[in-house]
Amino acid sequence: MEKRILGKDLTVSAISLGCMGMTHAAGAPADVKEMTQLIHEAVDMEYRYFDTAECYTGVNPDGSTAYNEELVGPALKPYRDKVVLATKCGVQHSPNGLLLDSRPETIRKALEGSLKRLDTDYVDLYYQHRIDPDVSPEEVAETMAELIKEGKILHWGISETDEEYLRRAHAVCPVTCIQNRYSMMYREYDKLFPTLEELNIGYVAFSPLANGVLSDRYSKDSRFEKGTDYRSFMPQFKPEAFEENKDLFTLIRELAEEKNATPAQISLAWMINKKPYIVPIPGTRKLDRLKENAGAADIRLTPDEINAIEKRLDEMEMSEVFGGSRAAKK
């Protein structure tokens, strides 16, 4: 698979794997043996970046906690020197929303827990999962710089950042990449491209298929498990949304036919051909989808084709799309 460089020197696969849905937000946790085999298949397909977080948890049938890191880390142990292992700190889930805590002592404690669950001595890429308004970007960056000096992390990034926060953090300790939401349905962060290019910072795109709806494998009759599958309340999966998004589906179907590809592959190829520093991390539990997503790296779209797609996206009506969980009040 084509490789890309995030920041100064972090080499990853053009299409990488988001592992969250294996235990969190996509239904009851998947079988550990099956997901371990899927991760091994991904390595064989030359996926080289695997994304997890300390807060990606679910509840097993026996009532125990399914930690995503305890799945991903051991699965990658045979390939540890070949892959980029990324995890995150600073967020915990609660019934009232996301609990944000990026104090230095919390970051250090979180990292120690992650290293233990991942069964590794270091993390290739460590993210601040969300901005904590009570902790300055300089203080977070100083903590990350210390962890880099200690060899516990090799690079760091920020998820769902804005320009001001990114610049202030980067001035203290160079940021390798951001990880922000991005898809044909959510292009709010196009405004960050000039800053990323100026500072040589990569863009890891999460939810690149708008939580799967851009795979064109769902319909108004699709149903999801309430309570454990977040798609059950996402606006882009409501029955009426499929009518509201008909022009978008028409676009990706037309392009898929033209390029002998699938709608999902077009949705991913659009962003990786748009900028050389964008790396999408679609998630899946299925081997066929893993292969399908990897195939997007082989699709070429010219600058003129990208511009034509952008123009159509700008002009069409779309439904609302899930923009993430809100922070809880402290």
Coordinates of C-alpha atoms in Angstrom, one line a residue:
M1 CA 0.0 0.0 0.0
E2 CA 1.1 3.6 -0.6
K3 CA 2.9 5.2 2.4
R4 CA 2.6 8.7 3.7
I5 CA 4.6 10.8 6.1
L6 CA 2.9 12.6 8.9
G7 CA 4.8 15.6 10.2
K8 CA 8.5 15.3 9.9
D9 CA 9.2 11.6 9.8
L10 CA 6.2 9.4 10.9
T11 CA 5.6 6.9 8.0
V12 CA 2.1 5.3 7.9
S13 CA -0.1 3.6 5.3
A14 CA -2.3 5.9 3.1
I15 CA -5.3 4.1 4.5
S16 CA -5.1 3.1 8.1
L17 CA -7.3 1.4 10.6
G18 CA -9.4 2.9 13.3
C19 CA -10.0 0.2 15.9
M20 CA -12.6 2.0 18.1
G21 CA -15.7 0.1 16.7
M22 CA -14.3 -3.3 17.7
T23 CA -15.3 -2.6 21.3
H24 CA -17.0 0.8 21.5
A25 CA -19.9 2.7 19.9
A26 CA -20.7 0.1 17.2
G27 CA -22.7 -2.5 19.2
A28 CA -21.7 -5.0 21.7
P29 CA -17.9 -5.7 21.7
A30 CA -16.7 -8.1 19.0
D31 CA -15.1 -11.4 19.6
V32 CA -11.4 -10.9 20.6
K33 CA -10.1 -13.8 18.5
E34 CA -11.9 -12.6 15.4
M35 CA -10.7 -9.1 15.8
T36 CA -7.2 -10.2 16.5
Q37 CA -7.3 -12.2 13.2
L38 CA -8.7 -9.1 11.4
I39 CA -5.8 -7.0 12.7
H40 CA -3.3 -9.6 11.5
E41 CA -5.0 -9.5 8.1
A42 CA -4.7 -5.8 8.1
V43 CA -1.0 -6.0 8.7
D44 CA -0.7 -8.5 5.8
M45 CA -2.5 -5.9 3.6
E46 CA 0.2 -3.4 4.6
Y47 CA -2.0 -1.3 6.9
R48 CA 0.7 0.4 9.1
Y49 CA -1.2 2.7 11.5
F50 CA -3.6 1.4 14.1
D51 CA -5.7 3.8 16.2
T52 CA -7.1 3.2 19.7
A53 CA -7.7 5.2 22.9
E54 CA -7.9 4.5 26.6
C55 CA -11.7 5.4 26.6
Y56 CA -12.7 3.1 23.8
T57 CA -14.5 0.6 26.1
G58 CA -17.5 -1.6 26.0
V59 CA -19.3 -4.2 28.2
N60 CA -18.7 -7.9 27.6
P61 CA -21.5 -10.4 28.0
D62 CA -20.2 -11.4 31.4
G63 CA -20.3 -7.7 32.6
S64 CA -16.6 -7.1 32.4
T65 CA -15.1 -4.2 30.6
A66 CA -13.8 -4.7 27.1
Y67 CA -10.8 -2.4 26.7
N68 CA -9.9 -1.6 23.1
E69 CA -6.2 -1.2 24.0
E70 CA -6.2 -4.7 25.5
L71 CA -7.3 -6.0 22.1
V72 CA -5.2 -3.9 19.8
G73 CA -1.9 -4.0 21.7
P74 CA -1.5 -7.8 22.1
A75 CA -2.8 -8.3 18.5
L76 CA 0.0 -6.1 17.2
K77 CA 2.8 -7.4 19.4
P78 CA 4.2 -9.8 16.8
Y79 CA 4.5 -6.8 14.4
R80 CA 5.4 -4.1 16.9
D81 CA 8.5 -2.9 15.0
K82 CA 6.5 -2.7 11.7
V83 CA 3.5 -0.6 12.8
V84 CA 2.5 2.7 14.2
L85 CA 0.5 2.3 17.3
A86 CA -1.5 5.3 18.3
T87 CA -3.6 5.9 21.4
K88 CA -5.1 8.9 23.3
C89 CA -5.6 10.5 26.7
G90 CA -7.7 13.2 28.3
V91 CA -11.2 11.9 27.8
Q92 CA -13.5 9.6 29.8
H93 CA -17.1 8.9 28.9
S94 CA -20.0 9.6 31.3
P95 CA -23.8 9.7 31.0
N96 CA -23.6 13.5 30.9
G97 CA -21.0 13.7 28.1
L98 CA -17.2 13.6 27.8
L99 CA -15.2 14.3 30.9
L100 CA -12.1 16.3 29.8
D101 CA -8.9 16.2 31.9
S102 CA -5.5 17.1 30.3
R103 CA -3.6 18.0 33.5
P104 CA 0.0 16.7 33.4
E105 CA -0.5 14.2 36.2
T106 CA -3.6 12.8 34.4
I107 CA -1.7 12.5 31.1
R108 CA 1.1 10.6 32.8
K109 CA -1.3 8.3 34.7
A110 CA -3.3 7.6 31.5
L111 CA -0.1 6.8 29.6
E112 CA 1.1 4.3 32.2
G113 CA -2.3 2.6 32.0
S114 CA -2.3 2.5 28.2
L115 CA 1.3 1.1 28.1
K116 CA 0.2 -1.7 30.4
R117 CA -3.0 -2.5 28.4
L118 CA -1.2 -2.3 25.1
D119 CA 1.6 -4.5 26.4
T120 CA 4.3 -2.2 25.0
D121 CA 7.1 0.0 26.3
Y122 CA 6.3 3.0 24.1
V123 CA 3.6 4.5 22.0
D124 CA 4.5 5.7 18.5
L125 CA 1.8 8.5 18.5
Y126 CA 0.1 9.8 21.6
Y127 CA -2.9 12.2 21.2
Q128 CA -4.6 14.7 23.4
H129 CA -8.1 13.3 22.7
R130 CA -9.9 16.6 23.2
I131 CA -9.0 20.1 24.2
D132 CA -9.4 20.7 28.0
P133 CA -10.4 24.4 28.4
D134 CA -8.9 24.4 31.9
V135 CA -5.3 23.4 30.8
S136 CA -3.3 25.5 28.5
P137 CA -1.9 24.1 25.2
E138 CA 1.6 25.0 26.4
E139 CA 1.3 22.9 29.6
V140 CA 0.0 19.9 27.5
A141 CA 2.9 20.3 25.0
E142 CA 5.5 20.5 27.8
T143 CA 4.2 17.3 29.2
M144 CA 4.3 15.6 25.8
A145 CA 7.9 16.9 25.3
E146 CA 8.9 15.3 28.6
L147 CA 7.3 12.0 27.6
I148 CA 9.2 12.1 24.3
K149 CA 12.5 12.7 26.1
E150 CA 11.7 9.8 28.4
G151 CA 11.1 7.5 25.4
K152 CA 7.6 6.7 26.4
I153 CA 6.1 8.3 23.3
L154 CA 7.8 9.0 20.0
H155 CA 5.4 11.6 18.5
W156 CA 2.3 13.5 19.7
G157 CA -0.9 14.9 18.2
I158 CA -4.1 16.7 19.0
S159 CA -7.6 15.5 18.2
E160 CA -10.4 18.0 17.3
T161 CA -8.1 21.0 17.6
D162 CA -8.5 24.5 16.3
E163 CA -5.8 26.7 14.8
E164 CA -5.0 28.8 17.8
Y165 CA -4.6 25.9 20.1
L166 CA -2.5 24.0 17.5
R167 CA -0.1 26.9 16.9
R168 CA 0.4 27.5 20.6
A169 CA 1.1 23.8 21.3
H170 CA 3.3 23.4 18.3
A171 CA 5.5 26.3 19.3
V172 CA 6.4 24.4 22.5
C173 CA 6.7 20.8 21.2
P174 CA 6.2 20.1 17.4
V175 CA 2.9 18.4 16.7
T176 CA 3.2 15.5 14.3
C177 CA -0.5 15.4 13.2
I178 CA -4.0 16.4 14.2
Q179 CA -6.8 13.9 14.2
N180 CA -10.1 15.7 13.3
R181 CA -13.4 14.6 11.9
Y182 CA -13.4 14.7 8.1
S183 CA -15.6 13.4 5.3
M184 CA -17.6 14.5 2.3
M185 CA -20.4 15.4 4.8
Y186 CA -18.1 17.2 7.3
R187 CA -15.6 19.6 5.8
E188 CA -15.4 22.2 8.6
Y189 CA -11.7 21.7 8.9
D190 CA -10.7 22.7 5.4
K191 CA -9.8 26.0 7.0
L192 CA -6.9 24.3 8.8
F193 CA -5.1 23.2 5.6
P194 CA -3.0 26.4 5.2
T195 CA -1.8 26.1 8.8
L196 CA -1.0 22.4 8.5
E197 CA 1.0 23.1 5.4
E198 CA 2.8 26.0 7.0
L199 CA 3.8 24.0 10.0
N200 CA 4.3 20.6 8.3
I201 CA 1.6 18.8 10.3
G202 CA -0.3 15.8 9.1
Y203 CA -4.1 15.2 9.2
V204 CA -5.5 11.9 10.4
A205 CA -9.1 11.9 9.4
F206 CA -11.5 10.0 11.7
S207 CA -15.1 9.2 10.6
P208 CA -14.0 9.5 6.9
L209 CA -17.1 7.6 5.8
A210 CA -19.4 9.7 8.1
N211 CA -19.7 6.7 10.5
G212 CA -20.2 4.4 7.5
V213 CA -23.1 6.0 5.7
L214 CA -20.9 6.9 2.8
S215 CA -20.2 3.3 2.2
D216 CA -23.7 3.3 0.6
R217 CA -24.5 0.0 2.3
Y218 CA -27.3 1.3 4.5
S219 CA -30.8 2.5 3.8
K220 CA -33.8 4.1 5.6
D221 CA -34.7 0.6 6.9
S222 CA -31.3 0.0 8.6
R223 CA -31.6 -0.5 12.3
F224 CA -28.9 -0.3 15.0
E225 CA -28.8 -1.5 18.6
K226 CA -29.9 1.2 20.9
G227 CA -27.5 2.0 23.8
T228 CA -24.4 0.4 22.4
D229 CA -24.4 1.5 18.7
Y230 CA -24.1 5.2 18.3
R231 CA -25.5 5.1 14.8
S232 CA -29.0 4.5 16.4
F233 CA -29.1 8.2 17.2
M234 CA -26.9 9.8 14.5
P235 CA -28.8 12.2 12.2
Q236 CA -27.3 10.8 9.0
F237 CA -28.9 7.4 9.7
K238 CA -32.4 8.7 10.3
P239 CA -34.9 7.4 7.6
E240 CA -35.5 10.9 6.2
A241 CA -31.7 11.5 5.9
F242 CA -31.4 9.1 3.0
E243 CA -33.8 11.2 0.9
E244 CA -32.0 14.4 2.0
N245 CA -28.7 12.9 0.9
K246 CA -29.9 11.5 -2.4
D247 CA -27.7 13.9 -4.4
L248 CA -24.6 12.9 -2.4
F249 CA -25.3 9.2 -3.0
T250 CA -25.8 9.9 -6.7
L251 CA -22.4 11.6 -6.8
I252 CA -20.5 8.8 -5.2
R253 CA -22.3 6.2 -7.2
E254 CA -21.5 7.9 -10.4
L255 CA -17.9 8.3 -9.5
A256 CA -17.7 4.7 -8.4
E257 CA -19.0 3.4 -11.7
E258 CA -16.6 5.7 -13.6
K259 CA -13.6 4.6 -11.6
N260 CA -14.6 0.9 -11.3
A261 CA -14.7 1.3 -7.5
T262 CA -17.2 1.3 -4.6
P263 CA -18.8 4.4 -3.0
A264 CA -16.7 3.9 0.1
Q265 CA -13.5 3.8 -2.0
I266 CA -14.5 7.0 -3.7
S267 CA -15.2 8.7 -0.4
L268 CA -11.7 7.8 0.9
A269 CA -9.9 8.4 -2.4
W270 CA -11.4 11.9 -2.6
M271 CA -9.5 12.9 0.6
I272 CA -6.2 11.1 0.0
N273 CA -6.0 12.6 -3.5
K274 CA -7.0 16.0 -2.2
K275 CA -4.0 16.4 0.1
P276 CA -0.8 14.3 0.4
Y277 CA -0.8 14.6 4.2
I278 CA -4.4 13.3 4.8
V279 CA -4.6 9.7 6.2
P280 CA -8.2 8.4 6.8
I281 CA -8.7 5.8 9.5
P282 CA -12.0 4.0 8.6
G283 CA -13.0 1.3 11.1
T284 CA -14.5 -2.1 10.5
R285 CA -15.1 -5.5 11.9
K286 CA -15.3 -7.2 8.5
L287 CA -12.6 -8.6 6.3
D288 CA -14.4 -7.6 3.1
R289 CA -14.6 -4.0 4.2
L290 CA -11.0 -4.0 5.3
K291 CA -10.0 -5.1 1.8
E292 CA -12.4 -2.6 0.2
N293 CA -11.0 0.3 2.2
A294 CA -7.4 -0.6 1.4
G295 CA -8.3 -0.6 -2.3
A296 CA -9.1 3.2 -2.1
A297 CA -5.3 3.8 -2.0
D298 CA -5.0 2.6 -5.6
I299 CA -7.6 5.1 -7.0
R300 CA -6.3 8.2 -8.6
L301 CA -8.3 11.4 -8.9
T302 CA -6.9 14.4 -10.8
P303 CA -6.9 18.0 -9.3
D304 CA -9.6 18.8 -11.9
E305 CA -11.7 15.9 -10.7
I306 CA -11.2 16.9 -7.1
N307 CA -12.3 20.4 -7.9
A308 CA -15.4 19.2 -9.7
I309 CA -16.3 17.0 -6.7
E310 CA -15.8 20.0 -4.3
K311 CA -18.0 22.2 -6.5
R312 CA -20.8 19.6 -6.4
L313 CA -20.5 19.1 -2.7
D314 CA -20.7 22.9 -2.1
E315 CA -23.9 23.1 -4.1
M316 CA -25.9 20.2 -2.8
E317 CA -28.2 19.9 0.2
M318 CA -27.3 17.3 2.9
S319 CA -28.7 16.1 6.1
E320 CA -27.2 16.9 9.4
V321 CA -24.2 14.6 10.3
F322 CA -23.0 13.5 13.7
G323 CA -20.5 16.0 15.0
G324 CA -19.3 14.2 18.2
S325 CA -20.3 13.9 21.8
R326 CA -20.4 17.0 23.9
A327 CA -18.2 17.7 26.9
A328 CA -19.8 17.4 30.3
K329 CA -20.0 20.4 32.5
K330 CA -17.4 20.5 35.3

